[in-house]
Coordinates of C-alpha atoms in Angstrom, one line a residue:
Chain A
M1 CA 104.0 43.7 81.2
G2 CA 103.0 43.8 84.9
H3 CA 100.5 41.6 86.6
P4 CA 97.5 44.0 86.3
E5 CA 97.9 44.3 82.5
A6 CA 98.3 40.5 82.1
A7 CA 95.4 39.8 84.4
A8 CA 93.2 42.2 82.4
R9 CA 93.7 40.0 79.4
F10 CA 92.7 36.9 81.3
V11 CA 89.5 38.4 82.8
A12 CA 88.5 39.7 79.4
D13 CA 87.1 36.2 78.8
D14 CA 84.6 36.3 81.6
A15 CA 83.2 32.8 81.2
R16 CA 86.7 31.2 81.2
A17 CA 87.9 33.3 84.2
H18 CA 84.8 32.2 86.1
W19 CA 85.4 28.6 85.2
H20 CA 89.0 28.8 86.3
D21 CA 88.0 30.4 89.6
Q22 CA 85.5 27.6 90.3
A23 CA 87.8 24.8 89.2
L24 CA 90.5 25.9 91.6
W25 CA 88.0 26.5 94.4
F26 CA 86.8 22.9 93.9
V27 CA 90.4 21.7 94.6
R28 CA 90.6 24.0 97.6
L29 CA 87.4 22.4 99.0
K30 CA 88.8 18.9 98.5
R31 CA 91.9 20.0 100.4
D32 CA 89.7 21.2 103.2
R33 CA 87.9 17.9 103.5
Q34 CA 91.2 16.0 103.8
A35 CA 92.7 18.5 106.2
H36 CA 89.6 18.5 108.5
G37 CA 89.6 14.7 108.5
L38 CA 92.8 14.6 110.5
P39 CA 92.6 15.8 114.1
E40 CA 96.4 16.3 114.1
W41 CA 96.4 18.5 110.9
E42 CA 97.6 21.7 112.5
E43 CA 100.3 19.9 114.5
L44 CA 101.5 18.3 111.3
R45 CA 101.8 21.7 109.7
S46 CA 103.8 23.0 112.7
C47 CA 106.0 19.9 112.7
A48 CA 106.7 20.2 109.0
A49 CA 107.5 23.9 109.4
Q50 CA 110.0 23.2 112.2
I51 CA 111.6 20.3 110.3
K52 CA 112.1 22.6 107.4
A53 CA 113.4 25.4 109.6
H54 CA 115.9 23.0 111.2
T55 CA 117.1 21.7 107.8
V56 CA 117.5 25.2 106.4
S57 CA 119.6 26.1 109.5
R58 CA 122.1 23.3 108.7
L59 CA 121.8 22.9 104.9
P60 CA 125.5 22.4 104.1
Q61 CA 125.8 19.7 106.7
Y62 CA 122.7 17.8 105.4
L63 CA 123.8 18.3 101.8
E64 CA 127.1 16.6 102.5
E65 CA 125.4 13.9 104.4
F66 CA 123.1 13.4 101.5
E67 CA 125.9 13.2 99.0
R68 CA 127.8 10.7 101.1
N69 CA 124.8 8.4 101.5
A70 CA 123.6 8.8 97.9
T71 CA 127.0 7.9 96.6
A72 CA 127.3 4.9 98.9
A73 CA 123.9 3.7 97.5
G74 CA 125.3 3.9 93.9
A75 CA 124.1 7.3 92.7
V76 CA 126.3 10.0 91.2
V77 CA 125.8 13.4 92.7
H78 CA 126.4 16.6 90.6
W79 CA 126.5 20.2 91.8
A80 CA 125.2 23.1 89.8
R81 CA 125.6 26.7 90.8
D82 CA 123.1 28.1 88.3
A83 CA 120.6 27.1 85.6
E84 CA 123.3 27.2 82.9
E85 CA 125.5 24.7 84.8
H86 CA 122.5 22.5 85.5
N87 CA 121.6 22.3 81.9
R88 CA 125.2 21.7 80.9
I89 CA 125.5 18.8 83.4
V90 CA 122.3 17.1 82.2
H91 CA 123.3 17.5 78.6
R92 CA 126.8 16.1 79.3
I93 CA 125.3 13.0 81.0
L94 CA 123.0 12.4 78.0
S95 CA 125.4 13.2 75.2
E96 CA 128.2 11.0 76.7
R97 CA 125.8 8.1 76.6
G98 CA 124.5 8.8 73.2
V99 CA 121.0 9.6 74.5
T100 CA 118.8 11.4 72.0
R101 CA 115.4 10.5 73.4
L102 CA 114.5 11.7 76.9
V103 CA 111.3 11.3 78.8
K104 CA 110.6 13.8 81.6
S105 CA 108.2 13.8 84.5
K106 CA 107.2 17.0 86.2
S107 CA 110.1 19.2 87.5
M108 CA 109.5 22.9 88.2
L109 CA 113.3 23.2 88.6
T110 CA 113.9 22.2 84.9
E111 CA 111.3 24.8 83.9
E112 CA 113.1 27.3 86.0
C113 CA 116.4 26.4 84.2
D114 CA 114.8 26.3 80.7
L115 CA 116.2 22.8 80.2
N116 CA 113.9 21.7 77.4
P117 CA 115.0 24.3 74.8
Y118 CA 118.7 23.8 75.9
L119 CA 118.5 20.1 75.1
E120 CA 116.3 20.4 72.0
A121 CA 118.8 22.9 70.5
R122 CA 121.4 20.1 71.0
G123 CA 119.5 17.4 69.2
I124 CA 117.8 15.7 72.1
E125 CA 114.1 14.9 71.9
V126 CA 112.5 15.9 75.2
V127 CA 109.0 14.5 75.9
D128 CA 107.1 15.8 79.0
T129 CA 105.1 12.9 80.2
D130 CA 102.8 14.4 82.9
L131 CA 99.5 14.7 80.9
G132 CA 99.1 18.4 81.8
E133 CA 102.7 19.1 80.9
R134 CA 102.4 17.2 77.6
I135 CA 99.4 19.3 76.8
V136 CA 101.2 22.6 77.3
Q137 CA 104.3 21.2 75.6
L138 CA 102.3 20.4 72.5
A139 CA 100.7 23.8 72.6
G140 CA 104.1 25.5 72.8
E141 CA 103.2 26.9 76.2
K142 CA 104.5 26.8 79.8
P143 CA 102.6 25.4 82.8
S144 CA 100.1 27.9 84.2
H145 CA 100.0 26.1 87.6
I146 CA 102.7 24.0 89.3
V147 CA 100.4 21.0 90.1
L148 CA 97.7 21.5 87.4
P149 CA 99.8 22.7 84.4
A150 CA 97.0 22.9 81.9
I151 CA 94.2 24.2 84.2
H152 CA 93.9 27.2 81.9
K153 CA 92.9 25.1 79.0
K154 CA 89.4 23.9 78.0
K155 CA 88.9 20.3 76.9
E156 CA 87.8 21.4 73.5
E157 CA 91.1 23.2 73.0
I158 CA 92.9 20.0 74.1
G159 CA 90.8 18.0 71.7
V160 CA 92.0 20.2 68.8
L161 CA 95.6 19.9 70.0
F162 CA 95.4 16.1 70.2
H163 CA 93.7 15.9 66.9
E164 CA 96.6 17.7 65.3
H165 CA 99.4 16.0 67.2
L166 CA 98.1 12.5 68.2
G167 CA 95.5 12.0 65.5
T168 CA 92.4 11.8 67.8
Q169 CA 89.0 12.2 66.2
E170 CA 88.2 15.7 65.1
G171 CA 85.9 17.5 67.5
A172 CA 86.4 14.8 70.3
S173 CA 86.8 16.4 73.7
D174 CA 85.9 13.7 76.2
P175 CA 88.6 13.7 78.9
T176 CA 88.6 9.9 79.2
Y177 CA 89.0 9.5 75.4
L178 CA 91.7 12.1 75.3
T179 CA 93.6 10.7 78.3
E180 CA 93.5 7.2 76.7
A181 CA 95.0 8.6 73.5
A182 CA 97.8 10.3 75.5
R183 CA 98.4 7.0 77.4
G184 CA 99.0 5.2 74.1
H185 CA 101.1 8.0 72.6
L186 CA 103.3 8.4 75.7
R187 CA 103.7 4.7 76.3
E188 CA 105.4 4.5 72.9
R189 CA 107.7 7.3 74.1
F190 CA 108.4 5.6 77.4
L191 CA 109.4 2.4 75.6
A192 CA 111.6 4.2 73.1
A193 CA 113.3 6.5 75.7
Q194 CA 117.0 6.0 76.5
A195 CA 116.8 8.0 79.7
G196 CA 114.3 9.4 82.2
L197 CA 114.5 12.7 84.0
T198 CA 112.4 13.5 87.2
G199 CA 112.2 16.2 89.7
V200 CA 112.5 15.5 93.4
N201 CA 109.9 16.0 96.0
F202 CA 112.1 15.1 98.9
A203 CA 115.8 14.1 99.3
I204 CA 116.7 12.2 102.5
A205 CA 120.0 13.1 104.0
E206 CA 120.1 10.1 106.3
T207 CA 119.7 7.5 103.6
G208 CA 120.8 9.4 100.5
G209 CA 117.5 8.6 98.7
V210 CA 115.2 10.8 96.6
V211 CA 111.4 10.6 96.7
V212 CA 109.2 11.4 93.7
C213 CA 105.4 11.6 94.0
T214 CA 103.0 11.3 91.0
N215 CA 99.4 10.3 90.4
E216 CA 99.9 9.2 86.8
G217 CA 102.9 6.9 87.3
N218 CA 104.8 8.8 84.6
A219 CA 107.9 9.2 86.8
D220 CA 107.8 5.4 87.4
M221 CA 107.5 4.5 83.8
G222 CA 110.3 6.9 83.0
T223 CA 112.6 5.5 85.6
S224 CA 111.9 1.8 85.3
L225 CA 112.1 1.3 81.5
P226 CA 115.2 3.3 80.4
P227 CA 118.3 2.4 82.4
I228 CA 119.4 6.0 83.1
H229 CA 117.6 8.1 85.7
I230 CA 118.5 11.8 86.2
A231 CA 116.9 13.5 89.2
C232 CA 117.1 17.2 89.5
M233 CA 116.6 19.0 92.8
G234 CA 117.1 22.4 94.4
V235 CA 119.2 22.4 97.6
E236 CA 116.0 23.1 99.6
K237 CA 114.4 19.7 98.9
L238 CA 116.4 18.1 101.7
I239 CA 114.9 16.6 104.8
P240 CA 117.0 15.1 107.5
R241 CA 115.5 11.7 108.2
L242 CA 113.5 9.0 106.4
A243 CA 110.9 9.1 109.1
D244 CA 110.3 12.8 108.4
L245 CA 108.5 11.6 105.2
G246 CA 105.8 10.4 107.6
V247 CA 105.0 14.0 108.2
F248 CA 105.5 15.4 104.7
T249 CA 103.7 12.6 102.7
R250 CA 100.7 13.2 105.0
L251 CA 100.6 16.9 104.1
L252 CA 101.6 17.0 100.4
A253 CA 98.8 15.3 98.5
R254 CA 96.1 16.5 100.9
S255 CA 97.3 20.0 100.4
A256 CA 97.9 19.7 96.6
T257 CA 94.8 17.9 95.3
G258 CA 92.8 16.9 98.3
Q259 CA 93.9 13.2 98.0
P260 CA 95.0 11.2 101.1
A261 CA 98.1 10.2 99.2
T262 CA 99.6 10.5 95.7
T263 CA 99.1 7.2 93.8
Y264 CA 102.8 6.6 93.6
T265 CA 105.3 7.7 96.2
S266 CA 108.6 6.2 94.9
H267 CA 111.8 6.0 96.9
F268 CA 115.0 5.8 94.9
H269 CA 118.3 4.7 96.5
G270 CA 120.8 4.1 93.8
P271 CA 120.1 2.9 90.3
M272 CA 118.1 0.0 89.0
K273 CA 120.1 -3.2 88.3
G274 CA 122.6 -2.4 85.5
G275 CA 121.5 1.3 85.3
E276 CA 122.6 4.7 86.5
L277 CA 121.1 7.3 88.9
H278 CA 122.4 10.8 88.7
V279 CA 121.2 13.5 91.2
V280 CA 121.8 17.1 90.2
V281 CA 121.8 19.4 93.2
V282 CA 121.1 23.0 92.2
D283 CA 121.6 26.4 93.9
N284 CA 120.5 28.9 91.3
G285 CA 119.7 31.7 93.7
R286 CA 118.7 29.6 96.7
S287 CA 121.8 30.5 98.7
A288 CA 120.9 34.2 98.1
L289 CA 117.3 33.5 99.3
L290 CA 118.8 31.9 102.4
A291 CA 120.7 35.1 103.1
A292 CA 117.5 37.2 102.9
E293 CA 116.2 37.0 106.4
A294 CA 112.7 38.3 105.5
H295 CA 112.2 35.7 102.8
R296 CA 114.2 32.7 104.0
R297 CA 111.1 30.8 105.0
A298 CA 110.0 30.6 101.3
L299 CA 112.8 27.9 101.1
S300 CA 110.4 25.6 103.0
C301 CA 108.0 25.4 100.1
I302 CA 107.1 21.8 99.1
R303 CA 105.4 23.0 95.8
C304 CA 101.9 21.7 96.6
G305 CA 100.1 24.7 95.0
A306 CA 97.6 25.1 97.8
C307 CA 98.3 28.8 98.0
M308 CA 97.4 29.2 94.3
N309 CA 94.1 27.2 94.6
T310 CA 93.0 29.4 97.5
C311 CA 94.2 32.8 96.3
P312 CA 91.3 35.0 95.2
V313 CA 93.7 36.8 92.9
F314 CA 95.3 33.7 91.3
R315 CA 91.9 32.1 90.7
R316 CA 90.6 35.1 88.9
S317 CA 93.8 36.2 87.0
G318 CA 95.3 32.8 85.9
G319 CA 98.9 31.6 86.3
Y320 CA 100.2 33.3 83.2
S321 CA 99.4 36.7 84.6
Y322 CA 102.4 36.3 86.9
G323 CA 104.9 36.1 84.1
A324 CA 107.0 33.7 86.2
V325 CA 107.8 29.9 86.3
I326 CA 106.2 29.7 89.8
P327 CA 103.1 31.8 89.9
G328 CA 100.7 32.6 92.7
P329 CA 101.5 33.8 96.3
I330 CA 104.7 31.7 96.6
G331 CA 105.9 32.7 93.2
S332 CA 105.2 36.4 94.1
I333 CA 107.8 36.0 96.9
L334 CA 110.3 33.9 95.0
S335 CA 110.3 35.8 91.7
P336 CA 111.2 39.3 93.0
A337 CA 114.1 37.7 94.9
R338 CA 115.5 36.7 91.5
D339 CA 114.7 39.9 89.7
P340 CA 113.0 42.7 91.7
A341 CA 112.6 45.1 88.8
R342 CA 111.1 42.5 86.4
H343 CA 108.7 41.1 89.0
A344 CA 107.9 44.3 90.9
S345 CA 104.2 44.1 90.3
L346 CA 103.8 40.6 91.8
P347 CA 103.8 41.4 95.6
F348 CA 100.8 43.7 94.8
A349 CA 98.9 40.8 93.2
S350 CA 97.4 40.0 96.5
T351 CA 94.6 41.2 98.7
L352 CA 96.8 40.3 101.8
C353 CA 93.7 38.3 103.0
G354 CA 96.1 35.6 104.4
S355 CA 94.3 32.6 103.0
C356 CA 97.6 31.4 101.5
S357 CA 99.3 31.4 104.9
D358 CA 96.3 29.6 106.4
V359 CA 96.5 26.6 103.9
C360 CA 100.3 26.4 103.5
P361 CA 101.3 22.9 104.8
V362 CA 104.7 24.2 106.0
R363 CA 103.3 27.4 107.5
I364 CA 105.1 29.9 105.3
D365 CA 104.0 33.4 106.3
L366 CA 103.1 34.2 102.7
H367 CA 101.0 37.2 103.1
S368 CA 103.4 38.8 105.6
Q369 CA 106.2 38.3 103.1
L370 CA 104.2 39.8 100.3
L371 CA 103.7 42.9 102.5
A372 CA 107.4 42.9 103.4
W373 CA 108.2 42.8 99.7
R374 CA 106.0 45.9 99.0
G375 CA 108.1 47.8 101.5
E376 CA 111.4 46.6 100.0
L377 CA 110.2 47.5 96.5
A378 CA 109.2 50.9 97.6
E379 CA 112.6 51.4 99.1
K380 CA 114.2 50.3 95.8
R381 CA 111.9 52.8 94.1
L382 CA 110.4 50.0 92.0
V383 CA 106.8 51.0 92.6
P384 CA 105.1 52.9 89.9
A385 CA 104.8 56.7 90.5
G386 CA 101.0 56.6 90.6
K387 CA 101.0 54.0 93.4
R388 CA 103.7 55.9 95.3
L389 CA 101.8 59.1 95.1
A390 CA 98.5 57.4 96.2
M391 CA 100.4 55.9 99.2
K392 CA 101.8 59.3 100.1
A393 CA 98.3 60.8 99.9
A394 CA 96.8 58.0 102.0
S395 CA 99.5 58.4 104.6
L396 CA 98.8 62.1 104.8
V397 CA 95.0 61.6 105.2
F398 CA 95.4 58.9 107.8
R399 CA 97.7 61.0 109.9
H400 CA 95.1 63.9 110.0
P401 CA 91.7 63.0 111.4
A402 CA 90.1 66.3 110.2
L403 CA 91.3 65.6 106.7
Y404 CA 90.0 62.0 106.9
A405 CA 86.5 63.2 108.1
L406 CA 86.4 65.8 105.3
G407 CA 87.5 63.2 102.7
G408 CA 84.6 61.0 103.9
R409 CA 82.1 63.7 103.5
V410 CA 83.3 64.7 100.1
G411 CA 83.3 61.1 99.0
R412 CA 79.8 60.4 100.2
F413 CA 78.6 63.6 98.4
L414 CA 80.3 62.6 95.2
L415 CA 79.0 59.1 95.2
R416 CA 75.5 60.4 95.4
H417 CA 75.7 63.3 93.0
L418 CA 78.4 62.7 90.4
P419 CA 77.0 61.7 87.0
R420 CA 77.5 58.0 86.3
A421 CA 79.7 58.6 83.3
L422 CA 82.1 60.6 85.4
L423 CA 81.9 58.3 88.5
Y424 CA 82.7 55.2 86.4
G425 CA 85.2 57.0 84.2
R426 CA 88.6 55.6 83.4
W427 CA 90.2 57.2 86.4
N428 CA 88.3 55.0 88.8
A429 CA 89.8 51.5 88.8
W430 CA 87.4 50.4 91.6
G431 CA 84.4 51.0 89.3
R432 CA 85.6 48.9 86.4
Q433 CA 84.1 45.5 87.1
R434 CA 81.7 46.3 89.9
E435 CA 79.1 48.7 91.2
L436 CA 80.3 51.1 93.9
P437 CA 78.5 50.7 97.2
P438 CA 75.6 53.0 97.9
A439 CA 76.7 56.0 100.0
P440 CA 75.5 55.8 103.5
A441 CA 73.7 58.9 104.9
R442 CA 76.0 59.2 107.8
S443 CA 79.6 58.0 108.5
F444 CA 80.4 55.5 111.2
R445 CA 81.9 58.4 113.2
E446 CA 78.7 60.3 113.0
L447 CA 76.6 57.3 114.0
Y448 CA 79.0 56.6 116.9
D449 CA 78.8 60.2 118.2
G450 CA 75.0 60.1 118.0
R451 CA 74.5 56.8 119.7
D452 CA 72.2 56.3 122.5
D453 CA 74.2 55.2 125.5
G454 CA 71.1 53.9 127.4
Chain B
M1 CA 136.8 26.4 92.8
D2 CA 134.5 23.5 92.1
S3 CA 130.7 24.0 92.2
K4 CA 130.1 21.9 95.2
R5 CA 132.5 24.0 97.3
A6 CA 131.1 27.2 95.9
I7 CA 127.5 26.2 96.8
L8 CA 128.4 25.0 100.3
E9 CA 130.4 28.2 100.9
A10 CA 127.6 30.4 99.6
L11 CA 125.2 28.6 102.0
R12 CA 127.7 28.8 104.9
R13 CA 127.9 32.6 104.5
T14 CA 124.4 32.7 106.2
D15 CA 125.2 31.6 109.7
L16 CA 121.9 30.6 111.3
P17 CA 121.4 29.5 114.9
P18 CA 120.5 25.8 114.9
A19 CA 116.7 25.4 115.0
P20 CA 115.7 22.3 117.0
L21 CA 114.0 19.2 115.4
P22 CA 110.5 18.9 116.7
P23 CA 108.9 15.7 118.0
Y24 CA 106.3 14.1 115.6
P25 CA 102.7 14.7 116.4
A26 CA 100.7 11.8 117.8
P27 CA 98.9 10.4 114.8
V28 CA 95.2 9.5 114.6
R29 CA 94.2 6.0 115.8
F30 CA 91.5 4.2 113.8
A31 CA 89.5 1.6 115.9
D32 CA 89.6 -0.9 113.0
P33 CA 92.6 -0.2 110.8
E34 CA 91.8 -2.9 108.3
R35 CA 88.3 -1.5 107.7
Q36 CA 89.7 2.0 107.4
F37 CA 92.2 0.7 104.9
A38 CA 89.3 -0.8 102.8
E39 CA 87.4 2.5 102.9
S40 CA 90.5 4.5 102.0
L41 CA 91.3 2.2 99.2
L42 CA 87.8 2.5 97.7
S43 CA 88.1 6.3 98.0
V44 CA 91.2 6.3 95.9
G45 CA 89.7 4.1 93.2
G46 CA 91.0 0.7 94.3
R47 CA 89.3 -2.6 94.7
Y48 CA 89.4 -4.5 98.1
L49 CA 89.4 -8.2 98.6
R50 CA 89.7 -10.2 101.8
A51 CA 90.6 -13.9 101.6
A52 CA 91.5 -16.6 104.1
D53 CA 93.9 -18.5 101.8
A54 CA 95.4 -18.5 98.4
A55 CA 92.7 -20.7 97.0
Q56 CA 89.9 -18.4 98.1
L57 CA 91.8 -15.4 96.7
A58 CA 92.2 -17.2 93.4
S59 CA 88.5 -17.7 93.1
Q60 CA 87.7 -14.1 94.2
L61 CA 90.1 -12.8 91.6
A62 CA 88.5 -15.0 88.9
A63 CA 85.4 -12.7 89.4
V64 CA 87.5 -9.6 88.9
E65 CA 87.0 -8.6 85.2
P66 CA 90.5 -7.5 84.2
F67 CA 91.9 -10.6 85.8
A68 CA 89.5 -12.9 84.1
R69 CA 90.0 -11.2 80.8
A70 CA 93.8 -11.0 81.1
G71 CA 95.6 -12.6 78.2
R72 CA 99.1 -12.5 79.6
M73 CA 99.8 -12.2 83.3
V74 CA 102.6 -12.7 85.8
S75 CA 102.3 -13.6 89.5
L76 CA 104.8 -13.4 92.2
V77 CA 102.4 -14.8 94.8
P78 CA 102.4 -18.6 95.0
G79 CA 99.0 -20.1 94.3
V80 CA 97.4 -16.9 93.0
G81 CA 97.1 -16.4 89.3
R82 CA 99.7 -17.7 86.8
S83 CA 102.9 -16.6 85.1
D84 CA 102.9 -16.5 81.3
L85 CA 106.3 -15.0 81.3
D86 CA 109.4 -16.5 83.0
L87 CA 110.6 -13.5 84.9
S88 CA 113.9 -15.2 85.9
A89 CA 114.8 -15.4 82.2
I90 CA 114.4 -11.8 81.3
S91 CA 116.5 -8.8 82.3
D92 CA 115.0 -6.1 80.0
P93 CA 112.0 -4.4 81.5
H94 CA 110.7 -3.6 78.0
Q95 CA 109.7 -7.3 77.7
L96 CA 107.0 -6.5 80.3
E97 CA 105.1 -4.4 77.8
G98 CA 102.0 -6.4 76.7
L99 CA 101.4 -7.8 80.1
D100 CA 97.7 -7.5 81.1
F101 CA 97.9 -8.3 84.7
A102 CA 100.5 -8.6 87.5
V103 CA 99.9 -10.1 90.9
L104 CA 102.6 -8.8 93.3
P105 CA 103.3 -9.1 97.0
G106 CA 102.8 -6.0 99.1
A107 CA 104.6 -5.7 102.4
F108 CA 101.9 -3.8 104.3
G109 CA 99.0 -1.5 103.9
V110 CA 98.3 2.0 105.3
A111 CA 94.9 2.6 106.8
E112 CA 94.7 6.4 106.3
N113 CA 95.2 6.4 102.5
G114 CA 94.9 2.9 101.2
A115 CA 98.5 2.8 100.1
V116 CA 100.5 -0.5 100.0
W117 CA 104.3 -0.6 100.4
V118 CA 105.9 -2.5 97.6
E119 CA 109.6 -3.4 98.2
G120 CA 111.9 -3.2 95.2
A121 CA 113.7 -6.3 96.5
S122 CA 110.5 -8.3 96.0
L123 CA 110.4 -7.5 92.3
P124 CA 112.8 -9.0 89.9
L125 CA 112.2 -6.0 87.7
R126 CA 111.3 -2.6 89.1
A127 CA 108.9 -1.9 86.2
L128 CA 106.6 -4.7 87.3
F129 CA 104.3 -2.5 89.4
V130 CA 103.8 0.2 86.7
V131 CA 104.0 -1.3 83.2
P132 CA 101.3 -4.1 83.3
Q133 CA 97.8 -2.9 82.5
H134 CA 96.3 -4.0 85.7
L135 CA 97.7 -4.7 89.2
A136 CA 96.8 -6.8 92.2
L137 CA 98.8 -6.5 95.5
V138 CA 98.6 -9.2 98.1
V139 CA 99.2 -8.1 101.6
P140 CA 99.5 -10.5 104.6
A141 CA 96.7 -10.3 107.2
G142 CA 97.6 -8.2 110.2
A143 CA 100.0 -6.0 108.1
V144 CA 97.9 -2.8 108.0
V145 CA 99.4 0.1 109.9
Q146 CA 97.5 3.2 110.8
T147 CA 99.2 6.2 109.2
M148 CA 102.2 7.1 107.1
Q149 CA 104.0 8.0 110.3
D150 CA 103.6 4.4 111.4
A151 CA 104.5 3.2 108.0
Y152 CA 108.0 4.8 108.0
E153 CA 108.7 3.1 111.3
R154 CA 108.6 -0.2 109.3
I155 CA 110.8 1.0 106.4
A156 CA 114.6 1.1 106.3
F157 CA 117.0 1.7 103.5
R158 CA 120.6 0.5 104.0
G159 CA 122.5 1.2 100.9
A160 CA 120.9 0.7 97.5
G161 CA 117.2 -0.1 97.3
F162 CA 113.9 0.9 95.8
G163 CA 110.4 1.0 97.3
V164 CA 107.1 2.5 96.4
F165 CA 103.8 3.3 98.1
V166 CA 101.0 2.5 95.6
S167 CA 97.6 4.0 96.5
G168 CA 95.0 2.9 94.0
P169 CA 95.2 2.9 90.2
S170 CA 97.1 5.4 88.1
K171 CA 95.0 8.5 87.6
T172 CA 94.9 12.1 86.3
A173 CA 92.6 15.1 86.4
D174 CA 94.7 17.2 84.1
I175 CA 91.9 17.8 81.6
E176 CA 89.4 20.2 83.2
Q177 CA 89.8 18.5 86.6
S178 CA 87.9 15.5 85.3
L179 CA 89.1 12.4 87.1
V180 CA 90.3 9.7 84.7
I181 CA 91.5 6.4 86.0
G182 CA 94.4 4.8 84.0
A183 CA 96.9 7.5 83.1
H184 CA 100.2 5.8 82.6
G185 CA 100.4 3.0 85.1
A186 CA 97.9 0.4 86.2
R187 CA 94.3 0.9 85.0
S188 CA 93.0 -0.9 88.1
C189 CA 94.5 -1.7 91.5
T190 CA 93.1 -4.6 93.5
V191 CA 94.5 -5.1 97.0
A192 CA 93.9 -8.4 98.7
I193 CA 94.4 -9.0 102.4
L194 CA 95.4 -12.6 102.7
G195 CA 95.4 -14.9 105.7

């Protein structure tokens, strides 16, 4: 199923689609308030973009520096070429130590690798501990947004889910009550866990440390109670110096949720006393993305989700409509790089308005890349025939001014005189959820030719 | 070929001209960083106290409800609060479960976001900042920096070490974007500037 079909399902529930749109726009506005509060905001974005570009230009060197320093600090660094190897390494670490109870904090990489089902099939209980992720885990779903995993769910649905799994009162849907219930339920899991797994927001080459940011404190519970900490990161998480965090921590939370900082920004260099720290460094398609000149800059992404909150298409079509682990504008660039045929509809799930590029804290040229993808997909003949034909027709019309003028006249005539049933028939996608504009009496060109020069 | 070499070789196949590292932007300067810190802290759900000495802080804390109600607490700040648990005698962080309150030293505060830098070296157990139900961080007077850029100038890691910025109490908005204080970590976060 492509994006348009999946999105049609989402918008079928008008009230929910509207709520989703407003909820994300609210986050976008909070982000704006934080961004506008800092006079150096635009400079920070440029600086972050340049640090990332620099790092990407010397990735092997920084990876080796990171490994050296992480090892010196007492961590064990593992390397995984792909998802399968990543899962195998994590499972080996756990099984060699007899771990059967694992608590996880948010990691989009482990979603990408499908780690949970891999471990569960091998007898390890995996508990996602971010509240939003726990909600979707209990529901047997995937996150619909990388920062707000359960944004597609209403509190009443969460109430039903918690009643069933956590024994909360039937019909209760107060967020404070439900969060308190989850706190109690997950605290038991934290205390019982034998190992904790986290993602990585930033890995510092200079010091060999990894940095994890959360608001809930779930990564901290999961890495300070059980003695074993496994941190999984894509190769692109590197930054050269500790001081670079001064730039990135100022951008991340402001862009993600409109907070001046995440509640917890934890820096891990080596394990806790008597414990173990394992860092799994994963490629899984990233070296191929590095080789793709047009899309290389997508490696700079710090996974803040700002492009999703601002995107008029994401807000109105929901994360699931993208059929990918990372949805939204950034996902629509990353996913076709993995599997162009499967994700061919995603670069078209955009109005190319450029709002994503405007809010991106690391200045990824998202909308330009989406446009570039459309060209690449057309070359690979992965664009549906109808769309290809329409594009050919448009190209013909735009190259012939007389044809264009004629088309305008015919269009204006039909808008006025065609019966409604015909005008809003199945053939006209533009008339499905909206009224067509009233046809003007004269075209712009006619107005311009008839203007009074005085 | 092992995976490390395979990954590094795959990355090296793309030969990019080195892009230069940029200078950091000049960060904002607040006229009164301590006042800005207090404002930022309140905005992230924290509680702000200002005390001249430990005795004054102790009496201020006595008026803080979760502190006054706390059944079991630990304090790593001399003269402030009490320790119902001998931290030097325990090595298992699970024994911290059941603590109602922890008073911990903070190295410095950050004006722009109300965060406090807590050094792992100052905690006998890392879990002390996140497992107790409520938290107070005591920061010496004069130790408030302007922004995170200034903060990282004061931090160094040589070899092993842990450190965390704590900005307010633990929170979540994962249910319908409704802000709920007290997700997994501290349900309240009091920061006291002392001295």
